[in-house]
Coordinates of C-alpha atoms and ligand atoms in Angstrom, one line a residue:
Chain Q
M1 CA 107.6 52.0 32.9
I2 CA 108.6 49.1 30.5
R3 CA 110.9 48.1 32.5
L4 CA 109.1 47.4 35.5
L5 CA 106.4 45.2 33.6
K6 CA 108.6 43.5 31.8
I7 CA 110.1 42.8 35.3
E8 CA 106.7 42.0 36.8
L9 CA 105.7 39.7 34.0
K10 CA 108.9 37.7 34.1
K11 CA 107.7 36.7 37.8
I12 CA 104.1 35.3 36.6
L13 CA 104.7 34.4 33.2
T14 CA 105.4 30.9 34.5
Y15 CA 104.0 30.8 37.7
R16 CA 101.4 28.1 37.8
T17 CA 99.4 29.2 40.8
F18 CA 98.8 32.5 38.9
W19 CA 97.5 31.0 35.9
V20 CA 95.5 28.3 37.5
L21 CA 93.8 31.4 39.7
T22 CA 93.3 33.7 36.6
G23 CA 92.3 30.9 34.3
L24 CA 89.4 30.1 37.0
Y25 CA 88.7 33.7 37.3
F26 CA 88.1 34.3 33.7
L27 CA 86.4 30.8 33.0
S28 CA 84.0 31.6 36.0
L29 CA 83.1 35.1 34.8
I30 CA 82.2 34.1 31.2
I31 CA 80.4 31.0 32.3
V32 CA 78.5 32.9 34.8
L33 CA 77.8 35.8 32.6
G34 CA 76.8 34.0 29.7
S35 CA 74.2 31.7 31.6
L36 CA 72.3 34.8 33.8
Q37 CA 69.5 35.0 31.2
A38 CA 68.7 31.3 31.6
F39 CA 68.8 31.5 35.3
L40 CA 66.8 34.5 35.6
D41 CA 64.2 32.6 33.1
N42 CA 64.3 30.2 35.5
I43 CA 63.2 32.1 38.7
V44 CA 60.5 33.8 36.2
N45 CA 59.0 30.6 35.0
S46 CA 58.9 28.9 38.5
S47 CA 57.2 31.8 40.1
E48 CA 54.6 31.8 36.7
V49 CA 53.4 28.7 38.3
S50 CA 51.9 30.0 41.2
E51 CA 51.0 33.5 40.1
N52 CA 48.7 34.5 37.5
I53 CA 50.2 37.9 36.9
E54 CA 51.8 37.7 33.8
I55 CA 55.5 39.1 33.8
P56 CA 56.9 40.3 30.9
H57 CA 59.9 38.7 28.9
I58 CA 63.0 40.4 30.5
S59 CA 66.1 40.0 28.4
L60 CA 69.5 41.0 30.7
Y61 CA 71.6 40.9 27.0
V62 CA 70.0 43.5 25.1
F63 CA 71.8 47.0 24.3
P64 CA 72.4 48.9 26.0
D65 CA 71.3 47.7 29.4
I66 CA 73.3 44.9 28.9
W67 CA 76.2 46.8 29.9
H68 CA 74.9 47.7 32.9
N69 CA 73.5 44.3 33.9
L70 CA 77.3 42.5 33.5
T71 CA 79.1 44.7 35.2
Y72 CA 76.7 45.0 38.1
I73 CA 77.2 40.9 38.2
A74 CA 81.0 41.0 37.2
S75 CA 81.5 43.6 40.3
S76 CA 79.8 42.0 43.1
R77 CA 81.6 42.4 46.2
Y78 CA 81.2 38.5 46.7
S79 CA 81.5 36.9 43.8
F80 CA 84.2 36.8 41.1
K81 CA 86.5 39.8 41.9
V82 CA 87.7 38.0 45.3
I83 CA 89.4 35.6 43.2
L84 CA 91.4 38.4 41.4
A85 CA 92.1 40.1 45.2
I86 CA 93.5 36.7 46.2
I87 CA 95.5 36.7 43.2
V88 CA 97.0 40.1 43.6
I89 CA 97.3 39.4 47.4
I90 CA 99.3 36.2 46.5
L91 CA 101.8 37.8 44.2
I92 CA 102.5 40.4 46.6
T93 CA 102.8 38.4 49.7
N94 CA 105.0 35.7 47.8
E95 CA 107.4 39.0 47.8
F96 CA 107.8 39.1 51.6
S97 CA 107.8 35.3 52.6
Y98 CA 110.3 34.4 49.9
R99 CA 112.1 37.6 51.0
T100 CA 112.4 38.4 47.2
I101 CA 111.6 41.9 47.8
R102 CA 114.7 42.3 50.0
Q103 CA 117.0 41.1 47.1
N104 CA 114.5 43.2 44.3
I105 CA 115.8 46.6 46.8
I106 CA 119.3 45.4 47.1
T107 CA 119.9 44.8 43.5
G108 CA 118.7 48.6 42.9
L109 CA 114.8 48.6 42.8
S110 CA 113.4 51.6 44.5
R111 CA 110.4 51.0 47.3
T112 CA 108.3 53.2 44.7
E113 CA 109.3 51.3 41.8
F114 CA 108.5 48.0 43.4
L115 CA 105.1 49.7 44.1
F116 CA 104.2 50.9 40.6
A117 CA 105.5 47.4 39.3
K118 CA 102.4 45.8 41.4
L119 CA 100.5 48.8 40.4
E120 CA 100.9 47.7 36.9
I121 CA 100.3 44.1 37.1
I122 CA 97.2 45.4 38.8
V123 CA 95.7 47.4 35.8
L124 CA 96.7 44.6 33.5
L125 CA 94.5 42.6 35.5
C126 CA 91.6 45.5 35.2
L127 CA 91.9 45.6 31.4
G128 CA 92.0 41.9 30.8
S129 CA 88.6 41.8 32.9
T130 CA 87.3 44.9 31.1
L131 CA 88.4 43.4 27.8
I132 CA 86.3 40.0 28.4
L133 CA 83.3 41.6 29.6
L134 CA 83.4 43.6 26.4
V135 CA 84.0 40.7 23.9
T136 CA 81.1 38.8 26.4
G137 CA 78.8 42.0 25.9
L138 CA 79.2 42.1 22.5
S139 CA 78.6 38.5 21.8
L140 CA 75.8 38.0 23.9
G141 CA 74.4 41.5 23.1
F142 CA 74.3 40.6 19.4
L143 CA 72.9 37.3 20.0
N144 CA 70.1 38.5 21.9
T145 CA 69.1 42.2 20.1
L146 CA 67.0 42.6 17.1
G147 CA 67.7 45.1 15.3
F148 CA 70.7 47.6 16.8
S149 CA 72.3 50.7 16.2
I150 CA 75.5 51.8 16.9
M151 CA 73.9 54.2 19.5
E152 CA 72.7 51.6 21.2
I153 CA 75.2 48.9 21.4
S154 CA 77.7 51.6 22.9
G155 CA 74.3 53.2 25.2
K156 CA 75.4 52.3 28.3
M157 CA 79.4 51.7 27.7
E158 CA 80.3 54.1 30.1
F159 CA 79.8 51.2 32.7
L160 CA 82.5 49.8 31.4
I161 CA 84.9 52.1 32.3
V162 CA 83.3 52.6 35.6
Y163 CA 83.6 48.8 35.9
F164 CA 87.4 49.1 35.2
L165 CA 87.6 52.0 37.9
E166 CA 85.7 50.0 40.9
L167 CA 88.2 47.2 40.0
L168 CA 91.3 49.4 40.1
V169 CA 90.4 50.8 43.3
Y170 CA 88.9 47.2 45.1
L171 CA 92.3 45.3 43.9
S172 CA 94.5 48.8 45.4
F173 CA 92.5 47.7 48.4
A174 CA 93.5 44.3 48.2
M175 CA 97.4 45.0 47.6
F176 CA 97.4 47.5 50.5
I177 CA 95.9 44.7 52.5
A178 CA 98.7 42.4 51.6
I179 CA 101.7 45.2 52.1
M180 CA 100.1 45.3 55.7
L181 CA 100.3 41.9 56.9
R182 CA 102.4 40.0 54.4
K183 CA 101.5 36.9 55.2
A184 CA 99.2 35.4 52.6
G185 CA 96.7 33.5 54.7
L186 CA 96.6 36.6 57.2
A187 CA 95.9 38.6 53.9
I188 CA 93.3 36.8 52.7
G189 CA 91.5 35.9 55.7
M190 CA 91.4 39.8 56.6
L191 CA 89.9 40.8 53.0
L192 CA 87.2 38.1 53.7
L193 CA 86.5 38.7 57.4
Y194 CA 86.3 43.1 55.8
T195 CA 83.8 41.9 53.4
I196 CA 81.5 40.1 55.7
M197 CA 81.7 42.4 58.4
E198 CA 81.3 45.8 56.0
P199 CA 77.6 45.5 56.0
I200 CA 77.5 44.7 59.8
I201 CA 79.8 48.0 60.5
K202 CA 77.5 50.2 58.3
L203 CA 74.6 49.5 60.2
S204 CA 76.5 51.4 63.4
F205 CA 76.9 54.6 61.2
P206 CA 74.6 57.0 60.3
K207 CA 73.0 56.3 57.1
D208 CA 74.6 59.1 55.2
F209 CA 78.5 57.9 56.5
G210 CA 77.9 54.2 55.9
R211 CA 77.7 54.7 52.0
F212 CA 81.6 56.1 52.3
L213 CA 83.0 52.9 53.6
P214 CA 85.4 51.5 51.0
L215 CA 83.5 48.3 49.5
E216 CA 80.3 50.4 50.0
A217 CA 81.8 53.3 48.2
M218 CA 83.0 51.2 45.4
N219 CA 79.7 49.1 45.1
N220 CA 77.7 52.2 45.0
L221 CA 79.5 53.0 41.3
I222 CA 77.4 50.3 40.0
H223 CA 73.7 50.1 41.3
L224 CA 71.4 47.5 40.8
P225 CA 70.1 47.5 37.2
N226 CA 66.7 48.7 37.2
T227 CA 64.7 46.1 35.1
K228 CA 61.6 45.7 33.8
L229 CA 60.6 43.2 36.8
M230 CA 61.7 45.2 39.3
K231 CA 59.9 48.3 38.0
L232 CA 56.9 45.5 38.1
M233 CA 57.8 45.2 41.7
G234 CA 57.4 49.0 42.2
I235 CA 61.1 49.3 43.0
E236 CA 63.2 52.0 41.3
F237 CA 66.9 51.9 41.5
Q238 CA 69.4 54.4 40.3
E239 CA 70.4 53.6 36.9
Y240 CA 72.8 56.6 36.0
I241 CA 76.8 56.7 37.6
A242 CA 77.0 59.5 39.9
F243 CA 80.0 61.7 39.7
S244 CA 80.0 62.0 43.7
D245 CA 80.4 58.0 43.7
V246 CA 83.4 58.2 41.2
V247 CA 84.9 61.1 43.0
A248 CA 84.6 58.9 46.3
A249 CA 86.4 55.7 44.5
I250 CA 88.9 57.5 43.3
V251 CA 90.0 59.0 46.3
Y252 CA 90.0 55.9 47.9
G253 CA 92.3 54.6 45.5
F254 CA 94.7 57.2 45.9
I255 CA 94.1 56.7 49.8
F256 CA 95.2 52.6 49.5
V257 CA 97.9 53.2 47.3
F258 CA 99.4 55.8 49.4
L259 CA 99.0 54.1 52.5
S260 CA 101.0 51.2 50.6
W261 CA 103.7 53.6 49.6
I262 CA 103.9 54.5 53.1
L263 CA 104.2 51.0 54.7
L264 CA 107.0 50.3 51.9
R265 CA 108.9 53.5 52.6
Y266 CA 108.9 52.9 56.5
R267 CA 109.2 49.6 57.4
D268 CA 112.3 47.4 57.2
V269 CA 111.6 44.3 54.6
Chain E
M1 CA 142.1 58.1 49.4
S2 CA 138.4 58.1 48.4
A3 CA 136.2 55.9 50.2
I4 CA 133.7 53.8 48.7
L5 CA 131.5 53.6 51.8
S6 CA 131.6 55.9 54.9
I7 CA 129.6 54.9 57.8
K8 CA 129.3 57.4 60.7
Q9 CA 127.4 56.8 64.2
L10 CA 125.1 54.4 62.5
S11 CA 122.9 53.0 65.5
K12 CA 119.9 50.3 65.1
S13 CA 117.7 48.7 67.8
F14 CA 115.2 46.0 67.6
G15 CA 113.0 46.4 70.6
F16 CA 115.5 46.4 73.6
I17 CA 118.5 44.6 71.4
R18 CA 120.8 47.1 70.4
A19 CA 122.0 45.3 67.0
V20 CA 124.1 48.2 65.7
N21 CA 125.6 50.7 67.9
E22 CA 127.7 54.1 67.0
L23 CA 129.1 51.9 64.2
S24 CA 131.7 54.2 62.2
F25 CA 134.1 52.9 59.7
E26 CA 135.4 53.3 56.1
V27 CA 135.9 50.8 53.2
N28 CA 138.5 52.2 50.4
K29 CA 138.6 51.4 46.7
G30 CA 140.0 48.1 46.1
D31 CA 139.9 46.6 49.9
I32 CA 139.0 43.2 50.4
F33 CA 137.3 44.2 53.6
G34 CA 136.6 41.9 56.5
L35 CA 133.5 42.7 59.2
L36 CA 134.0 39.8 61.8
G37 CA 132.3 39.3 64.4
P38 CA 130.1 36.5 66.3
N39 CA 127.2 35.8 65.6
G40 CA 124.4 38.5 66.7
S41 CA 127.1 41.0 66.5
G42 CA 125.3 43.1 64.3
K43 CA 127.0 42.3 60.7
T44 CA 124.1 41.4 58.8
T45 CA 121.8 44.2 60.3
T46 CA 125.1 47.0 59.3
L47 CA 124.8 45.4 55.7
G48 CA 121.1 45.7 55.6
I49 CA 121.2 49.2 56.4
V50 CA 123.6 50.2 53.8
L51 CA 122.3 48.3 51.3
G52 CA 118.9 50.1 51.9
V53 CA 116.8 47.6 53.2
I54 CA 117.0 48.3 57.1
S55 CA 116.4 52.0 58.0
P56 CA 118.7 53.1 60.6
E57 CA 117.6 55.2 63.4
S58 CA 120.6 57.5 63.5
G59 CA 123.8 57.5 61.6
T60 CA 124.3 57.9 58.1
Y61 CA 126.1 56.3 55.2
S62 CA 127.1 57.4 52.0
W63 CA 128.7 54.9 48.8
F64 CA 131.0 56.5 46.4
G65 CA 130.8 60.0 48.2
T66 CA 127.2 60.4 47.4
P67 CA 123.8 59.9 49.5
P68 CA 122.6 56.4 49.3
G69 CA 119.9 55.4 46.8
S70 CA 118.6 52.5 44.3
K71 CA 120.8 54.0 41.7
T72 CA 124.2 53.5 43.6
R73 CA 122.7 49.9 44.5
K74 CA 122.7 49.1 40.9
K75 CA 126.6 49.4 41.1
I76 CA 126.7 47.3 44.4
G77 CA 126.3 43.2 43.9
A78 CA 125.4 41.6 47.4
I79 CA 123.9 38.7 48.9
L80 CA 122.5 39.4 52.6
E81 CA 122.3 36.2 54.8
T82 CA 120.3 33.5 52.6
P83 CA 120.0 33.8 49.0
Q84 CA 116.4 35.0 48.1
F85 CA 115.1 33.9 44.5
Y86 CA 111.6 33.0 43.4
P87 CA 111.1 29.2 44.0
Y88 CA 109.1 28.5 41.0
L89 CA 111.6 29.8 38.3
S90 CA 114.5 28.5 37.0
G91 CA 118.3 30.1 38.3
V92 CA 118.7 31.7 34.7
K93 CA 115.0 33.3 34.7
N94 CA 115.8 34.6 38.8
L95 CA 119.1 36.0 37.3
K96 CA 117.1 37.7 34.1
I97 CA 115.2 39.3 37.1
L98 CA 118.2 40.7 38.4
A99 CA 119.7 42.0 35.2
D100 CA 116.3 43.8 34.6
I101 CA 116.7 45.5 37.8
K102 CA 120.2 46.5 37.2
E103 CA 119.5 47.3 33.7
C104 CA 122.2 45.4 32.1
K105 CA 122.1 42.9 29.3
Y106 CA 121.6 39.1 29.5
D107 CA 125.0 38.3 28.1
D108 CA 126.6 38.5 31.8
I109 CA 124.0 35.6 32.8
D110 CA 126.3 32.8 31.3
R111 CA 129.4 34.0 32.6
V112 CA 128.6 34.1 36.0
L113 CA 127.0 30.7 36.0
K114 CA 129.9 29.2 34.7
I115 CA 132.0 31.1 37.4
V116 CA 130.0 29.4 40.6
D117 CA 129.7 26.5 38.1
L118 CA 126.2 26.1 38.2
H119 CA 125.5 26.6 34.2
D120 CA 124.6 23.1 33.7
R121 CA 122.0 23.3 36.3
K122 CA 120.3 26.9 35.0
N123 CA 117.1 25.7 33.9
H124 CA 116.2 23.6 37.0
H125 CA 114.1 25.2 39.2
Y126 CA 115.5 27.3 41.6
R127 CA 113.4 25.1 44.6
N128 CA 115.3 22.1 43.5
Y129 CA 118.3 23.3 44.0
S130 CA 120.6 21.8 46.9
L131 CA 121.6 24.3 50.0
G132 CA 125.0 25.0 48.5
M133 CA 123.5 25.7 44.7
K134 CA 121.2 28.3 46.1
Q135 CA 124.2 29.7 47.5
R136 CA 126.3 29.6 44.7
L137 CA 123.5 31.0 42.4
G138 CA 123.5 33.9 45.3
I139 CA 126.8 34.5 44.6
A140 CA 126.1 34.5 41.0
G141 CA 123.6 37.1 41.2
A142 CA 125.8 39.3 43.3
L143 CA 128.6 38.9 40.7
L144 CA 126.2 39.7 38.2
C145 CA 127.3 43.0 35.8
E146 CA 130.7 43.2 37.2
P147 CA 129.5 45.4 40.2
E148 CA 131.9 48.1 41.6
V149 CA 131.5 46.7 45.3
L150 CA 130.8 43.1 46.2
I151 CA 129.2 42.5 49.6
L152 CA 129.2 38.8 50.7
D153 CA 127.5 38.1 54.0
E154 CA 128.4 34.3 55.1
P155 CA 129.2 33.5 51.8
T156 CA 130.3 29.9 52.6
N157 CA 127.2 28.9 54.8
G158 CA 125.8 25.8 53.4
L159 CA 129.0 24.8 51.1
D160 CA 131.3 22.3 51.3
P161 CA 134.9 22.1 52.3
Q162 CA 135.5 22.2 48.2
G163 CA 133.1 24.9 47.6
I164 CA 134.8 27.2 50.2
A165 CA 138.2 26.9 49.1
D166 CA 136.7 27.9 45.6
I167 CA 134.7 30.6 47.3
R168 CA 137.9 31.6 48.7
K169 CA 139.5 31.9 45.3
L170 CA 137.1 33.6 43.6
I171 CA 137.0 36.4 45.9
L172 CA 141.1 36.7 45.7
R173 CA 140.7 36.7 41.7
I174 CA 137.8 39.2 42.0
A175 CA 139.6 41.4 43.7
E176 CA 142.5 41.2 41.3
D177 CA 140.4 43.5 39.0
G178 CA 140.3 45.9 41.4
T179 CA 136.8 45.2 42.4
T180 CA 136.5 46.5 46.0
I181 CA 134.7 43.3 48.1
I182 CA 133.2 43.4 51.7
L183 CA 132.9 40.1 53.4
A184 CA 131.1 39.7 56.7
S185 CA 132.0 36.3 58.6
H186 CA 132.0 34.9 62.0
L187 CA 135.0 32.5 60.6
L188 CA 137.9 34.1 61.6
D189 CA 140.2 31.8 59.2
E190 CA 138.0 33.1 56.8
V191 CA 138.6 36.8 57.3
Q192 CA 142.4 36.0 57.8
K193 CA 142.8 34.0 54.5
T194 CA 141.3 36.6 52.4
C195 CA 140.9 40.2 53.5
S196 CA 143.1 42.8 53.8
H197 CA 141.2 45.1 56.2
V198 CA 139.4 44.1 58.9
T199 CA 136.7 45.7 61.5
I200 CA 135.6 43.9 64.3
L201 CA 132.3 43.8 65.8
D202 CA 131.2 42.9 69.2
H203 CA 127.8 43.9 70.5
G204 CA 127.3 46.0 67.4
K205 CA 130.5 48.1 68.5
N206 CA 133.6 48.4 66.4
M207 CA 136.4 46.8 68.7
Y208 CA 138.9 47.2 66.2
S209 CA 139.6 48.7 62.8
G210 CA 142.5 48.0 60.6
N211 CA 145.1 46.5 58.7
V212 CA 144.9 42.4 58.6
D213 CA 148.9 42.0 58.0
A214 CA 149.7 45.0 60.8
I215 CA 147.6 42.3 63.7
L216 CA 149.7 39.6 62.1
N217 CA 152.9 41.2 62.0
E218 CA 153.0 42.2 65.5
T219 CA 155.7 40.9 68.4
P220 CA 154.9 37.6 68.5
L221 CA 153.7 36.2 71.8
I222 CA 155.8 33.4 73.9
E223 CA 154.6 30.6 76.1
V224 CA 156.3 29.6 79.0
S225 CA 155.8 27.1 81.3
S226 CA 157.4 25.7 84.6
D227 CA 156.4 23.2 87.4
D228 CA 156.3 26.4 89.4
L229 CA 153.7 28.4 87.9
E230 CA 153.6 31.0 90.3
K231 CA 157.0 31.6 90.9
L232 CA 157.6 31.5 87.0
F233 CA 154.8 34.1 86.8
N234 CA 156.5 36.5 89.4
A235 CA 159.7 36.1 88.0
L236 CA 158.7 37.2 84.5
S237 CA 156.3 39.8 86.0
N238 CA 159.2 41.8 87.0
Y239 CA 161.2 41.5 84.3
T240 CA 161.4 45.0 82.6
K241 CA 161.3 44.1 78.8
I242 CA 157.8 42.8 78.8
K243 CA 155.0 44.7 77.3
S244 CA 152.1 42.5 78.5
I245 CA 151.6 39.3 80.5
Y246 CA 148.8 36.6 81.1
Q247 CA 148.1 33.3 82.6
E248 CA 146.6 30.6 80.2
A249 CA 145.9 27.2 81.6
D250 CA 149.4 26.1 82.4
K251 CA 150.9 28.6 80.5
V252 CA 152.3 32.2 80.8
I253 CA 152.0 34.2 78.0
I254 CA 154.0 36.9 77.4
M255 CA 154.9 39.7 75.0
L256 CA 158.1 41.1 74.8
D257 CA 159.7 44.3 73.7
E258 CA 160.6 44.7 70.3
D259 CA 164.4 44.5 71.4
S260 CA 163.9 41.6 73.0
N261 CA 163.6 37.7 72.1
S262 CA 162.8 34.2 73.8
A263 CA 166.9 33.4 74.5
D264 CA 166.9 36.5 77.1
I265 CA 163.9 35.1 78.7
N266 CA 165.9 32.1 79.2
E267 CA 168.7 33.2 80.7
Y268 CA 166.7 35.6 83.1
L269 CA 164.8 32.9 84.3
F270 CA 167.8 30.5 84.7
S271 CA 169.7 33.4 86.5
N272 CA 166.7 33.9 88.9
G273 CA 166.4 29.9 89.8
V274 CA 163.2 29.3 87.7
T275 CA 163.4 25.9 85.9
V276 CA 161.3 25.8 82.2
N277 CA 160.3 23.1 81.2
H278 CA 158.5 24.9 77.9
L279 CA 159.1 28.0 75.9
C280 CA 158.3 29.0 72.8
N281 CA 157.4 31.6 70.2
R282 CA 153.5 31.6 69.4
K283 CA 152.8 33.6 65.7
K284 CA 150.0 35.6 66.8
T285 CA 146.9 34.8 65.0
L286 CA 144.0 36.9 64.1
E287 CA 141.7 34.3 66.1
K288 CA 143.7 35.2 69.4
H289 CA 143.7 39.0 68.8
F290 CA 140.1 39.0 68.3
L291 CA 139.3 37.0 71.6
Q292 CA 141.5 38.9 73.4
I293 CA 139.7 42.1 72.0
L294 CA 136.6 40.9 72.9
A295 CA 138.1 39.9 76.2
Q296 CA 139.1 43.5 76.8
S297 CA 135.3 44.6 75.9
N298 CA 134.0 42.3 78.6
D299 CA 135.9 43.6 81.3
Ligands
ADP301 N1 114.3 41.7 62.5 C1 114.8 41.5 63.6 N2 114.2 41.9 64.9 C2 114.5 41.5 65.9 N3 116.1 41.3 66.2 C3 117.2 41.5 65.6 C4 116.3 41.7 64.0 N4 117.3 41.3 63.3 C5 118.3 41.0 63.8 N5 118.1 41.1 65.0 C6 119.0 40.9 66.1 O1 119.8 42.1 66.4 C7 121.4 41.5 66.6 C8 122.4 41.5 65.4 O2 121.9 40.7 64.2 P1 122.7 40.2 63.2 O3 123.1 41.9 62.4 O4 121.8 39.3 62.4 O5 124.0 39.7 63.3 P2 125.2 39.0 62.2 O6 124.7 39.4 61.3 O7 126.2 39.3 63.1 O8 125.1 37.3 63.2 C9 120.8 40.2 66.7 O9 120.7 39.7 68.5 C10 119.9 39.5 66.2 O10 118.7 38.9 67.1
MG302 MG1 124.6 37.9 59.8

């Protein structure tokens, strides 16, 4: 395990593209999460002009709801996550375009080890993202919550764990596409296309099946937060994490890793 | 004798192309084994299979008498076709990755870099290397951690004449330490100058397997020519002490029995009224043997 991590880290430690993209990802994540409140206030204020209804002040950064709010934004399938998936795709397709996977295997790496090495990097990226969310959440929470208890702070922290899981499954999906298509352009195109297409595909499925499409299943882990604003508009959303969604996501994770292994195992490199 | 590599009835097709065709051969400990064949004859595919990157359609192979796997590959150093490295990493970092995979110490890196004369450029990015330097880094990678078997697929590709000579010397020197070497090449000259054993491949088939010396030491061929080539050919065809005879441009080439020599031929032809204007021994090189084997296979 350590040996594989050592090998993978050597491959990326001085790889400029990796650091530029990773830096971009973390930076945009922090900036957007930090300016969410201002963004929301802006919308609320501008709507107040036309309406006479008193809209209560909504704070996104209050413990414990902050964990739900931040993880919801960070795990949106149309935002930051995509950068992370592109990083994973590039790291894996590089091995095929440089044919270094060939040299790795010839030199004595097994295909399973190759897969695990990539998974370790994926886990590292997920841990990094979760850590950023933890730190950002704690900072924003302390700045914006008056009087808090440990109970409040850690109240909804399970959303962080679920966020980690959802990212892990999502990046396994990206890994699978990369191993299947082997070319960065193709794989990134495929990922984006599928991301756009899935909601459309979903329509052609019966309602209960549509929610089991991969991206949908992952996104179902963290539902839209049930803010006071939503309650005001009479909409109720799921505020808890459903066990069945967790199971569905984990099953998808295993499927993607297994399919990747099958492709590696039975195709020539 | 213990076989280092044993290949049995190996086959592999790419679509309609049968790249390797029921191929069998053995490589023994200490051999400098040449895999010789024209381009596209299946050398790289064969080596790719035994190195675990191409899966065979049928047939088996074993290393050191054990079934193949990533553990055995750690005891083998190899370059397959072109060298494959991370272009954005330096030469030395690339070798560190290989050392990590092989689970050996980094101490060996400087040694192999010096062997291929790349030590002073070790911190430069691989992508800035010239073709020859890339090839030499590939060879350094193969030499890393003192493998028991060294596999070199067209190792002199992209090298200048000095580099080619250096590599040949290097191969012979490494072989002296008892390392088994498998050298794939389409250059007969290269195999002839370095190898002790050879398997000749054509269309993925084993055309010939044997000792290089044995081929070279066979009875020499004799070239004969005359103004009247037809008369010469007929006369020689009737000579009893001949193994084989064929015509090549304006010459007749014959292989004599062991107890006969060119003087006998001269005498025989003279007595049959054939005037000879050219008669000489031709040392049979591997190249001619090679071409002959291939010619037979095309019949
Ligand atoms: N990945 C591949 N896809 C299709 N054909 C291939 C592939 N690899 C090799 N071939 C074909 O198989 C034959 C043998 O190729 P190769 O083993 O590279 O020969 P050599 O190394 O002796 O030049 C050639 O006809 C080649 O075109
Ligand atoms: Mg070849």
